[in-house]
Amino acid sequence: MTSDDIYRTTDNGEPFRFNENVARVFPDMLKRSIPGYAASIEAIGSLAGRYIQARSNCYDLGCSLGAATLAMRQGTQQAGCRIIAVDTSAAMVARCKDVIAADEPHSDDAATVDVVQQDIRETEIDSASMVVLNYTLQFLPEADRDDVMRKICAGMKPGGLLVLSEKVVDENAAMEKLLVDLHYEHKRRNHYSALEISRKRAALENVLIPETVARHRTRLSEAGFSHTAVWLRYFNFVSIIAIK
Ligand code: GEK
């Protein structure tokens, strides 16, 4: 795994972008930066086994290198499924295609995968039994999030499952400060220097816009999901499941 050294030596002061440099070190970056990331991928595999319906579509929105796509493909035994993996970043899509091509499907019935370079705001959702946004919604302008979630829910089958993982902000300022500090310490333990952490924080300002858990759950209900639950929380990193 190539080590994430993006903010170690230089900083051009520009906002964070999902370019080739980021795609190259991405697995290491996620592993060291998002507490609970591996658990989210593992759970997506388990949930795929329970919720993916035969002859349905599944979506990995903001797929990056396709970790959730592979977990869904490996997690389901249902026949005739198609997984649509979507990302706006050309660098991510190119690498994702290589990752998927290198994966050995477990059977002749394994889901087919299409990797598409597209903005998820433009993606048509159709006959979906499982939709994953694993740390993606946070990068959309807040004003667009309600419409995207309504569109997703409208394109899902009854009983379909959504996984929404997000960095969140706490309602309480003191708690928020504590959780941010704990995340900082976590990154220090994972060998990021104080300078790297502060450069990355500045680059993500106005790029990653977190909301509260309550705001996410309200949006999901308003979009048409009947049940929602937080199944994972590690500091300010949360994963929510919602059932249509
Ligand atoms: C994983 N889900 O490994 N349309 C499509 N893609 C987008 C958009 C958009 N509007 N905005 C951002 N992205 C993955 C990890 S990373 C999380 C997801 C992170 C893409 C962006 O290009 C990037 O690949 C991904 O969303 C977010 O489970 O880096 O914190």
PDB file of C-alpha atoms and ligand atoms in Angstrom:
ATOM      1  CA  MET A   1       0.000   0.000   0.000  1.00  0.00           C
ATOM      2  CA  THR A   2       1.551   3.352  -1.030  1.00  0.00           C
ATOM      3  CA  SER A   3       1.969   5.623   1.981  1.00  0.00           C
ATOM      4  CA  ASP A   4       0.034   8.927   2.146  1.00  0.00           C
ATOM      5  CA  ASP A   5       2.714  11.648   2.128  1.00  0.00           C
ATOM      6  CA  ILE A   6       0.639  14.330   0.384  1.00  0.00           C
ATOM      7  CA  TYR A   7       0.906  17.005   3.080  1.00  0.00           C
ATOM      8  CA  ARG A   8       4.236  15.830   4.521  1.00  0.00           C
ATOM      9  CA  THR A   9       6.670  17.888   2.490  1.00  0.00           C
ATOM     10  CA  THR A  10       4.758  20.509   0.548  1.00  0.00           C
ATOM     11  CA  ASP A  11       1.473  22.339   0.632  1.00  0.00           C
ATOM     12  CA  ASN A  12       0.239  24.366  -2.335  1.00  0.00           C
ATOM     13  CA  GLY A  13      -2.515  25.872  -0.182  1.00  0.00           C
ATOM     14  CA  GLU A  14      -5.202  24.694  -2.623  1.00  0.00           C
ATOM     15  CA  PRO A  15      -8.506  23.089  -1.626  1.00  0.00           C
ATOM     16  CA  PHE A  16      -8.446  19.272  -1.397  1.00  0.00           C
ATOM     17  CA  ARG A  17      -9.115  17.501  -4.719  1.00  0.00           C
ATOM     18  CA  PHE A  18      -9.510  13.824  -5.635  1.00  0.00           C
ATOM     19  CA  ASN A  19      -6.710  13.874  -8.216  1.00  0.00           C
ATOM     20  CA  GLU A  20      -4.102  11.315  -9.301  1.00  0.00           C
ATOM     21  CA  ASN A  21      -1.857  12.051  -6.286  1.00  0.00           C
ATOM     22  CA  VAL A  22      -4.722  11.297  -3.915  1.00  0.00           C
ATOM     23  CA  ALA A  23      -5.898   8.208  -5.847  1.00  0.00           C
ATOM     24  CA  ARG A  24      -2.341   6.784  -5.691  1.00  0.00           C
ATOM     25  CA  VAL A  25      -2.218   6.824  -1.862  1.00  0.00           C
ATOM     26  CA  PHE A  26      -5.963   6.502  -1.200  1.00  0.00           C
ATOM     27  CA  PRO A  27      -6.203   3.124   0.604  1.00  0.00           C
ATOM     28  CA  ASP A  28      -3.499   4.225   3.068  1.00  0.00           C
ATOM     29  CA  MET A  29      -5.138   7.665   3.493  1.00  0.00           C
ATOM     30  CA  LEU A  30      -8.548   6.181   4.375  1.00  0.00           C
ATOM     31  CA  LYS A  31      -7.072   3.564   6.692  1.00  0.00           C
ATOM     32  CA  ARG A  32      -5.113   6.175   8.676  1.00  0.00           C
ATOM     33  CA  SER A  33      -7.701   8.994   8.562  1.00  0.00           C
ATOM     34  CA  ILE A  34     -11.212   7.525   8.903  1.00  0.00           C
ATOM     35  CA  PRO A  35     -11.696   5.678  12.194  1.00  0.00           C
ATOM     36  CA  GLY A  36     -13.963   2.688  11.592  1.00  0.00           C
ATOM     37  CA  TYR A  37     -13.465   2.675   7.809  1.00  0.00           C
ATOM     38  CA  ALA A  38     -12.608  -1.055   7.690  1.00  0.00           C
ATOM     39  CA  ALA A  39     -15.664  -1.827   9.842  1.00  0.00           C
ATOM     40  CA  SER A  40     -17.882   0.076   7.387  1.00  0.00           C
ATOM     41  CA  ILE A  41     -16.653  -2.034   4.457  1.00  0.00           C
ATOM     42  CA  GLU A  42     -17.069  -5.262   6.417  1.00  0.00           C
ATOM     43  CA  ALA A  43     -20.661  -4.340   7.351  1.00  0.00           C
ATOM     44  CA  ILE A  44     -21.487  -3.410   3.732  1.00  0.00           C
ATOM     45  CA  GLY A  45     -20.543  -6.991   2.795  1.00  0.00           C
ATOM     46  CA  SER A  46     -22.771  -8.468   5.534  1.00  0.00           C
ATOM     47  CA  LEU A  47     -25.662  -6.157   4.644  1.00  0.00           C
ATOM     48  CA  ALA A  48     -25.291  -7.063   0.952  1.00  0.00           C
ATOM     49  CA  GLY A  49     -25.914 -10.704   1.880  1.00  0.00           C
ATOM     50  CA  ARG A  50     -29.148  -9.756   3.634  1.00  0.00           C
ATOM     51  CA  TYR A  51     -30.598  -6.976   1.481  1.00  0.00           C
ATOM     52  CA  ILE A  52     -29.515  -7.328  -2.145  1.00  0.00           C
ATOM     53  CA  GLN A  53     -32.445  -8.718  -4.089  1.00  0.00           C
ATOM     54  CA  ALA A  54     -32.166 -10.981  -7.148  1.00  0.00           C
ATOM     55  CA  ARG A  55     -32.168  -9.189 -10.508  1.00  0.00           C
ATOM     56  CA  SER A  56     -31.842  -5.717  -8.962  1.00  0.00           C
ATOM     57  CA  ASN A  57     -29.385  -2.855  -9.258  1.00  0.00           C
ATOM     58  CA  CYS A  58     -26.963  -1.734  -6.544  1.00  0.00           C
ATOM     59  CA  TYR A  59     -25.154   1.592  -6.443  1.00  0.00           C
ATOM     60  CA  ASP A  60     -21.835   2.628  -4.930  1.00  0.00           C
ATOM     61  CA  LEU A  61     -22.060   6.427  -5.111  1.00  0.00           C
ATOM     62  CA  GLY A  62     -18.646   8.084  -4.720  1.00  0.00           C
ATOM     63  CA  CYS A  63     -16.971   4.713  -5.185  1.00  0.00           C
ATOM     64  CA  SER A  64     -13.318   5.893  -5.196  1.00  0.00           C
ATOM     65  CA  LEU A  65     -11.348   2.658  -5.696  1.00  0.00           C
ATOM     66  CA  GLY A  66     -14.397   0.407  -5.354  1.00  0.00           C
ATOM     67  CA  ALA A  67     -13.962  -1.029  -1.857  1.00  0.00           C
ATOM     68  CA  ALA A  68     -17.729  -0.989  -1.178  1.00  0.00           C
ATOM     69  CA  THR A  69     -18.470  -2.343  -4.672  1.00  0.00           C
ATOM     70  CA  LEU A  70     -16.224  -5.353  -4.033  1.00  0.00           C
ATOM     71  CA  ALA A  71     -17.778  -5.879  -0.598  1.00  0.00           C
ATOM     72  CA  MET A  72     -21.262  -5.911  -2.182  1.00  0.00           C
ATOM     73  CA  ARG A  73     -20.215  -8.224  -5.004  1.00  0.00           C
ATOM     74  CA  GLN A  74     -18.523 -10.639  -2.606  1.00  0.00           C
ATOM     75  CA  GLY A  75     -21.329 -10.358  -0.033  1.00  0.00           C
ATOM     76  CA  THR A  76     -24.292 -11.390  -2.173  1.00  0.00           C
ATOM     77  CA  GLN A  77     -25.237 -14.746  -3.675  1.00  0.00           C
ATOM     78  CA  GLN A  78     -28.245 -13.313  -5.531  1.00  0.00           C
ATOM     79  CA  ALA A  79     -28.373 -13.877  -9.293  1.00  0.00           C
ATOM     80  CA  GLY A  80     -28.709 -11.298 -12.039  1.00  0.00           C
ATOM     81  CA  CYS A  81     -27.501  -8.235 -10.132  1.00  0.00           C
ATOM     82  CA  ARG A  82     -25.700  -5.222 -11.493  1.00  0.00           C
ATOM     83  CA  ILE A  83     -23.554  -2.868  -9.412  1.00  0.00           C
ATOM     84  CA  ILE A  84     -23.117   0.661 -10.720  1.00  0.00           C
ATOM     85  CA  ALA A  85     -20.053   2.335  -9.203  1.00  0.00           C
ATOM     86  CA  VAL A  86     -19.995   6.097  -9.728  1.00  0.00           C
ATOM     87  CA  ASP A  87     -17.328   8.727  -9.081  1.00  0.00           C
ATOM     88  CA  THR A  88     -16.590  12.180 -10.557  1.00  0.00           C
ATOM     89  CA  SER A  89     -12.842  11.798 -10.282  1.00  0.00           C
ATOM     90  CA  ALA A  90     -11.201  10.546 -13.499  1.00  0.00           C
ATOM     91  CA  ALA A  91      -8.186   9.319 -11.508  1.00  0.00           C
ATOM     92  CA  MET A  92     -10.381   7.306  -9.132  1.00  0.00           C
ATOM     93  CA  VAL A  93     -12.481   5.830 -11.947  1.00  0.00           C
ATOM     94  CA  ALA A  94      -9.413   4.710 -13.923  1.00  0.00           C
ATOM     95  CA  ARG A  95      -7.918   2.961 -10.887  1.00  0.00           C
ATOM     96  CA  CYS A  96     -11.282   1.567  -9.805  1.00  0.00           C
ATOM     97  CA  LYS A  97     -11.683  -0.145 -13.191  1.00  0.00           C
ATOM     98  CA  ASP A  98      -8.313  -1.871 -12.672  1.00  0.00           C
ATOM     99  CA  VAL A  99      -9.290  -2.964  -9.139  1.00  0.00           C
ATOM    100  CA  ILE A 100     -12.580  -4.460 -10.355  1.00  0.00           C
ATOM    101  CA  ALA A 101     -10.897  -6.191 -13.307  1.00  0.00           C
ATOM    102  CA  ALA A 102      -8.398  -7.813 -10.913  1.00  0.00           C
ATOM    103  CA  ASP A 103     -11.175  -9.155  -8.643  1.00  0.00           C
ATOM    104  CA  GLU A 104     -12.093 -12.823  -9.113  1.00  0.00           C
ATOM    105  CA  PRO A 105     -15.915 -13.121  -9.016  1.00  0.00           C
ATOM    106  CA  HIS A 106     -16.968 -15.937  -6.669  1.00  0.00           C
ATOM    107  CA  SER A 107     -19.319 -17.547  -9.205  1.00  0.00           C
ATOM    108  CA  ASP A 108     -20.720 -17.254 -12.719  1.00  0.00           C
ATOM    109  CA  ASP A 109     -23.776 -15.597 -11.143  1.00  0.00           C
ATOM    110  CA  ALA A 110     -21.714 -12.856  -9.459  1.00  0.00           C
ATOM    111  CA  ALA A 111     -22.946  -9.303 -10.042  1.00  0.00           C
ATOM    112  CA  THR A 112     -21.688  -7.432 -13.090  1.00  0.00           C
ATOM    113  CA  VAL A 113     -20.009  -4.121 -12.308  1.00  0.00           C
ATOM    114  CA  ASP A 114     -20.090  -0.904 -14.346  1.00  0.00           C
ATOM    115  CA  VAL A 115     -17.734   1.857 -13.239  1.00  0.00           C
ATOM    116  CA  VAL A 116     -18.991   5.235 -14.427  1.00  0.00           C
ATOM    117  CA  GLN A 117     -17.390   8.672 -14.284  1.00  0.00           C
ATOM    118  CA  GLN A 118     -20.309  10.878 -13.328  1.00  0.00           C
ATOM    119  CA  ASP A 119     -21.518  13.354 -10.733  1.00  0.00           C
ATOM    120  CA  ILE A 120     -23.886  11.444  -8.430  1.00  0.00           C
ATOM    121  CA  ARG A 121     -26.316  14.357  -8.756  1.00  0.00           C
ATOM    122  CA  GLU A 122     -26.803  13.185 -12.367  1.00  0.00           C
ATOM    123  CA  THR A 123     -26.995   9.445 -11.668  1.00  0.00           C
ATOM    124  CA  GLU A 124     -30.319   7.810 -12.448  1.00  0.00           C
ATOM    125  CA  ILE A 125     -31.306   5.351  -9.707  1.00  0.00           C
ATOM    126  CA  ASP A 126     -33.465   2.487 -10.905  1.00  0.00           C
ATOM    127  CA  SER A 127     -34.724  -0.766  -9.285  1.00  0.00           C
ATOM    128  CA  ALA A 128     -32.121  -0.503  -6.526  1.00  0.00           C
ATOM    129  CA  SER A 129     -32.067  -2.935  -3.627  1.00  0.00           C
ATOM    130  CA  MET A 130     -28.894  -1.496  -2.053  1.00  0.00           C
ATOM    131  CA  VAL A 131     -27.300   1.956  -2.302  1.00  0.00           C
ATOM    132  CA  VAL A 132     -24.061   2.944  -0.583  1.00  0.00           C
ATOM    133  CA  LEU A 133     -22.752   6.451   0.041  1.00  0.00           C
ATOM    134  CA  ASN A 134     -19.670   5.678   2.093  1.00  0.00           C
ATOM    135  CA  TYR A 135     -18.291   9.131   3.004  1.00  0.00           C
ATOM    136  CA  THR A 136     -19.529  10.861  -0.181  1.00  0.00           C
ATOM    137  CA  LEU A 137     -22.587  13.026   0.625  1.00  0.00           C
ATOM    138  CA  GLN A 138     -20.352  15.254   2.774  1.00  0.00           C
ATOM    139  CA  PHE A 139     -18.658  16.523  -0.412  1.00  0.00           C
ATOM    140  CA  LEU A 140     -21.889  17.743  -2.054  1.00  0.00           C
ATOM    141  CA  PRO A 141     -23.129  21.316  -1.545  1.00  0.00           C
ATOM    142  CA  GLU A 142     -25.651  21.214   1.300  1.00  0.00           C
ATOM    143  CA  ALA A 143     -28.319  22.731  -0.942  1.00  0.00           C
ATOM    144  CA  ASP A 144     -28.215  19.655  -3.225  1.00  0.00           C
ATOM    145  CA  ARG A 145     -28.366  16.942  -0.573  1.00  0.00           C
ATOM    146  CA  ASP A 146     -32.158  16.778  -0.064  1.00  0.00           C
ATOM    147  CA  ASP A 147     -32.814  16.341  -3.803  1.00  0.00           C
ATOM    148  CA  VAL A 148     -30.145  13.642  -4.127  1.00  0.00           C
ATOM    149  CA  MET A 149     -31.567  11.666  -1.218  1.00  0.00           C
ATOM    150  CA  ARG A 150     -35.142  11.981  -2.521  1.00  0.00           C
ATOM    151  CA  LYS A 151     -34.022  10.767  -5.946  1.00  0.00           C
ATOM    152  CA  ILE A 152     -32.185   7.796  -4.414  1.00  0.00           C
ATOM    153  CA  CYS A 153     -35.153   6.732  -2.314  1.00  0.00           C
ATOM    154  CA  ALA A 154     -37.549   7.098  -5.260  1.00  0.00           C
ATOM    155  CA  GLY A 155     -35.347   4.753  -7.343  1.00  0.00           C
ATOM    156  CA  MET A 156     -35.203   2.048  -4.663  1.00  0.00           C
ATOM    157  CA  LYS A 157     -37.289  -1.093  -4.329  1.00  0.00           C
ATOM    158  CA  PRO A 158     -39.456  -1.579  -1.228  1.00  0.00           C
ATOM    159  CA  GLY A 159     -37.320  -3.178   1.478  1.00  0.00           C
ATOM    160  CA  GLY A 160     -34.142  -1.814  -0.147  1.00  0.00           C
ATOM    161  CA  LEU A 161     -31.239  -0.671   2.028  1.00  0.00           C
ATOM    162  CA  LEU A 162     -29.191   2.527   2.044  1.00  0.00           C
ATOM    163  CA  VAL A 163     -25.834   2.831   3.813  1.00  0.00           C
ATOM    164  CA  LEU A 164     -24.856   6.432   4.511  1.00  0.00           C
ATOM    165  CA  SER A 165     -21.489   7.034   6.188  1.00  0.00           C
ATOM    166  CA  GLU A 166     -20.464  10.591   7.017  1.00  0.00           C
ATOM    167  CA  LYS A 167     -18.162  12.731   9.063  1.00  0.00           C
ATOM    168  CA  VAL A 168     -20.544  14.607  11.360  1.00  0.00           C
ATOM    169  CA  VAL A 169     -20.497  17.642  13.638  1.00  0.00           C
ATOM    170  CA  ASP A 170     -21.824  17.499  17.196  1.00  0.00           C
ATOM    171  CA  GLU A 171     -24.606  19.855  18.348  1.00  0.00           C
ATOM    172  CA  ASN A 172     -22.683  20.557  21.524  1.00  0.00           C
ATOM    173  CA  ALA A 173     -19.566  22.727  21.112  1.00  0.00           C
ATOM    174  CA  ALA A 174     -17.681  21.134  24.026  1.00  0.00           C
ATOM    175  CA  MET A 175     -18.401  17.614  22.762  1.00  0.00           C
ATOM    176  CA  GLU A 176     -17.439  18.624  19.235  1.00  0.00           C
ATOM    177  CA  LYS A 177     -14.098  19.927  20.490  1.00  0.00           C
ATOM    178  CA  LEU A 178     -13.449  16.688  22.385  1.00  0.00           C
ATOM    179  CA  LEU A 179     -14.333  14.496  19.385  1.00  0.00           C
ATOM    180  CA  VAL A 180     -12.147  16.570  17.048  1.00  0.00           C
ATOM    181  CA  ASP A 181      -9.273  16.311  19.538  1.00  0.00           C
ATOM    182  CA  LEU A 182      -9.685  12.537  19.772  1.00  0.00           C
ATOM    183  CA  HIS A 183      -9.602  12.258  15.984  1.00  0.00           C
ATOM    184  CA  TYR A 184      -6.471  14.408  15.904  1.00  0.00           C
ATOM    185  CA  GLU A 185      -4.828  12.092  18.436  1.00  0.00           C
ATOM    186  CA  HIS A 186      -5.910   9.080  16.378  1.00  0.00           C
ATOM    187  CA  LYS A 187      -4.181  10.566  13.315  1.00  0.00           C
ATOM    188  CA  ARG A 188      -1.042  11.325  15.336  1.00  0.00           C
ATOM    189  CA  ARG A 189      -1.006   7.656  16.446  1.00  0.00           C
ATOM    190  CA  ASN A 190      -1.282   6.730  12.776  1.00  0.00           C
ATOM    191  CA  HIS A 191       1.930   8.655  12.064  1.00  0.00           C
ATOM    192  CA  TYR A 192       0.603  11.907  10.623  1.00  0.00           C
ATOM    193  CA  SER A 193       2.573  14.906  11.904  1.00  0.00           C
ATOM    194  CA  ALA A 194       0.855  17.927  13.475  1.00  0.00           C
ATOM    195  CA  LEU A 195       1.753  19.936  10.355  1.00  0.00           C
ATOM    196  CA  GLU A 196       0.270  17.338   7.989  1.00  0.00           C
ATOM    197  CA  ILE A 197      -2.942  17.239  10.026  1.00  0.00           C
ATOM    198  CA  SER A 198      -3.332  21.011  10.050  1.00  0.00           C
ATOM    199  CA  ARG A 199      -2.588  21.324   6.295  1.00  0.00           C
ATOM    200  CA  LYS A 200      -5.171  18.644   5.486  1.00  0.00           C
ATOM    201  CA  ARG A 201      -7.729  20.306   7.767  1.00  0.00           C
ATOM    202  CA  ALA A 202      -7.246  23.625   5.947  1.00  0.00           C
ATOM    203  CA  ALA A 203      -7.498  21.944   2.523  1.00  0.00           C
ATOM    204  CA  LEU A 204     -10.817  20.291   3.490  1.00  0.00           C
ATOM    205  CA  GLU A 205     -12.344  23.537   4.756  1.00  0.00           C
ATOM    206  CA  ASN A 206     -15.452  24.288   2.627  1.00  0.00           C
ATOM    207  CA  VAL A 207     -14.861  21.047   0.675  1.00  0.00           C
ATOM    208  CA  LEU A 208     -16.075  18.548   3.283  1.00  0.00           C
ATOM    209  CA  ILE A 209     -19.130  20.055   4.978  1.00  0.00           C
ATOM    210  CA  PRO A 210     -20.330  17.934   7.931  1.00  0.00           C
ATOM    211  CA  GLU A 211     -23.863  18.003   9.330  1.00  0.00           C
ATOM    212  CA  THR A 212     -25.352  16.646  12.571  1.00  0.00           C
ATOM    213  CA  VAL A 213     -26.638  13.074  12.879  1.00  0.00           C
ATOM    214  CA  ALA A 214     -30.119  14.509  13.537  1.00  0.00           C
ATOM    215  CA  ARG A 215     -30.030  16.448  10.256  1.00  0.00           C
ATOM    216  CA  HIS A 216     -29.085  13.289   8.336  1.00  0.00           C
ATOM    217  CA  ARG A 217     -31.832  11.214   9.943  1.00  0.00           C
ATOM    218  CA  THR A 218     -34.454  13.895   9.276  1.00  0.00           C
ATOM    219  CA  ARG A 219     -33.358  14.115   5.626  1.00  0.00           C
ATOM    220  CA  LEU A 220     -33.635  10.326   5.256  1.00  0.00           C
ATOM    221  CA  SER A 221     -37.137  10.278   6.725  1.00  0.00           C
ATOM    222  CA  GLU A 222     -38.230  13.199   4.554  1.00  0.00           C
ATOM    223  CA  ALA A 223     -36.797  11.450   1.482  1.00  0.00           C
ATOM    224  CA  GLY A 224     -39.094   8.478   2.141  1.00  0.00           C
ATOM    225  CA  PHE A 225     -37.086   5.955   4.161  1.00  0.00           C
ATOM    226  CA  SER A 226     -39.223   4.291   6.831  1.00  0.00           C
ATOM    227  CA  HIS A 227     -36.548   3.186   9.342  1.00  0.00           C
ATOM    228  CA  THR A 228     -33.106   4.605  10.095  1.00  0.00           C
ATOM    229  CA  ALA A 229     -30.474   3.579  12.623  1.00  0.00           C
ATOM    230  CA  VAL A 230     -26.925   4.587  13.481  1.00  0.00           C
ATOM    231  CA  TRP A 231     -25.028   1.294  13.449  1.00  0.00           C
ATOM    232  CA  LEU A 232     -21.490   2.709  13.836  1.00  0.00           C
ATOM    233  CA  ARG A 233     -19.993   5.723  15.527  1.00  0.00           C
ATOM    234  CA  TYR A 234     -16.288   6.288  16.122  1.00  0.00           C
ATOM    235  CA  PHE A 235     -15.564   9.864  17.245  1.00  0.00           C
ATOM    236  CA  ASN A 236     -17.177  12.077  14.568  1.00  0.00           C
ATOM    237  CA  PHE A 237     -17.447   9.326  11.972  1.00  0.00           C
ATOM    238  CA  VAL A 238     -20.891   7.809  11.689  1.00  0.00           C
ATOM    239  CA  SER A 239     -22.570   5.188   9.553  1.00  0.00           C
ATOM    240  CA  ILE A 240     -26.353   5.093   9.218  1.00  0.00           C
ATOM    241  CA  ILE A 241     -28.556   2.429   7.653  1.00  0.00           C
ATOM    242  CA  ALA A 242     -31.972   3.247   6.242  1.00  0.00           C
ATOM    243  CA  ILE A 243     -34.631   0.933   4.885  1.00  0.00           C
ATOM    244  CA  LYS A 244     -37.217   1.955   2.305  1.00  0.00           C
TER     245      LYS A 244
HETATM  246  C1  GEK B   1     -14.986   3.988  -0.104  1.00  0.00           C
HETATM  247  N1  GEK B   1     -16.846   5.344  -0.898  1.00  0.00           N
HETATM  248  O1  GEK B   1     -13.801   3.606  -0.216  1.00  0.00           O
HETATM  249  N2  GEK B   1     -20.221  12.764  -7.576  1.00  0.00           N
HETATM  250  C2  GEK B   1     -19.510  11.602  -7.595  1.00  0.00           C
HETATM  251  N3  GEK B   1     -18.458  11.361  -6.783  1.00  0.00           N
HETATM  252  C3  GEK B   1     -18.096  12.344  -5.940  1.00  0.00           C
HETATM  253  C4  GEK B   1     -18.781  13.573  -5.860  1.00  0.00           C
HETATM  254  C5  GEK B   1     -19.891  13.756  -6.721  1.00  0.00           C
HETATM  255  N4  GEK B   1     -20.587  14.889  -6.715  1.00  0.00           N
HETATM  256  N5  GEK B   1     -18.182  14.343  -4.911  1.00  0.00           N
HETATM  257  C6  GEK B   1     -17.165  13.611  -4.404  1.00  0.00           C
HETATM  258  N6  GEK B   1     -17.106  12.409  -5.030  1.00  0.00           N
HETATM  259  C7  GEK B   1     -15.393   5.234  -0.849  1.00  0.00           C
HETATM  260  C8  GEK B   1     -14.735   6.457  -0.250  1.00  0.00           C
HETATM  261  S1  GEK B   1     -14.207   9.147  -0.699  1.00  0.00           S
HETATM  262  C9  GEK B   1     -14.240   9.589   0.976  1.00  0.00           C
HETATM  263  C10 GEK B   1     -15.314   7.750  -0.741  1.00  0.00           C
HETATM  264  C11 GEK B   1     -13.134  10.471   1.434  1.00  0.00           C
HETATM  265  C12 GEK B   1     -16.180  11.298  -4.778  1.00  0.00           C
HETATM  266  C13 GEK B   1     -14.721  11.685  -4.717  1.00  0.00           C
HETATM  267  O2  GEK B   1     -14.155  11.789  -6.009  1.00  0.00           O
HETATM  268  C14 GEK B   1     -14.139  10.551  -3.873  1.00  0.00           C
HETATM  269  O3  GEK B   1     -13.632   9.517  -4.676  1.00  0.00           O
HETATM  270  C15 GEK B   1     -15.332  10.075  -3.025  1.00  0.00           C
HETATM  271  O4  GEK B   1     -16.473  10.784  -3.499  1.00  0.00           O
HETATM  272  C16 GEK B   1     -15.190  10.328  -1.526  1.00  0.00           C
HETATM  273  O5  GEK B   1     -15.836   3.389   0.581  1.00  0.00           O
HETATM  274  O6  GEK B   1     -12.155  10.682   0.708  1.00  0.00           O
HETATM  275  O7  GEK B   1     -13.272  10.987   2.625  1.00  0.00           O
END
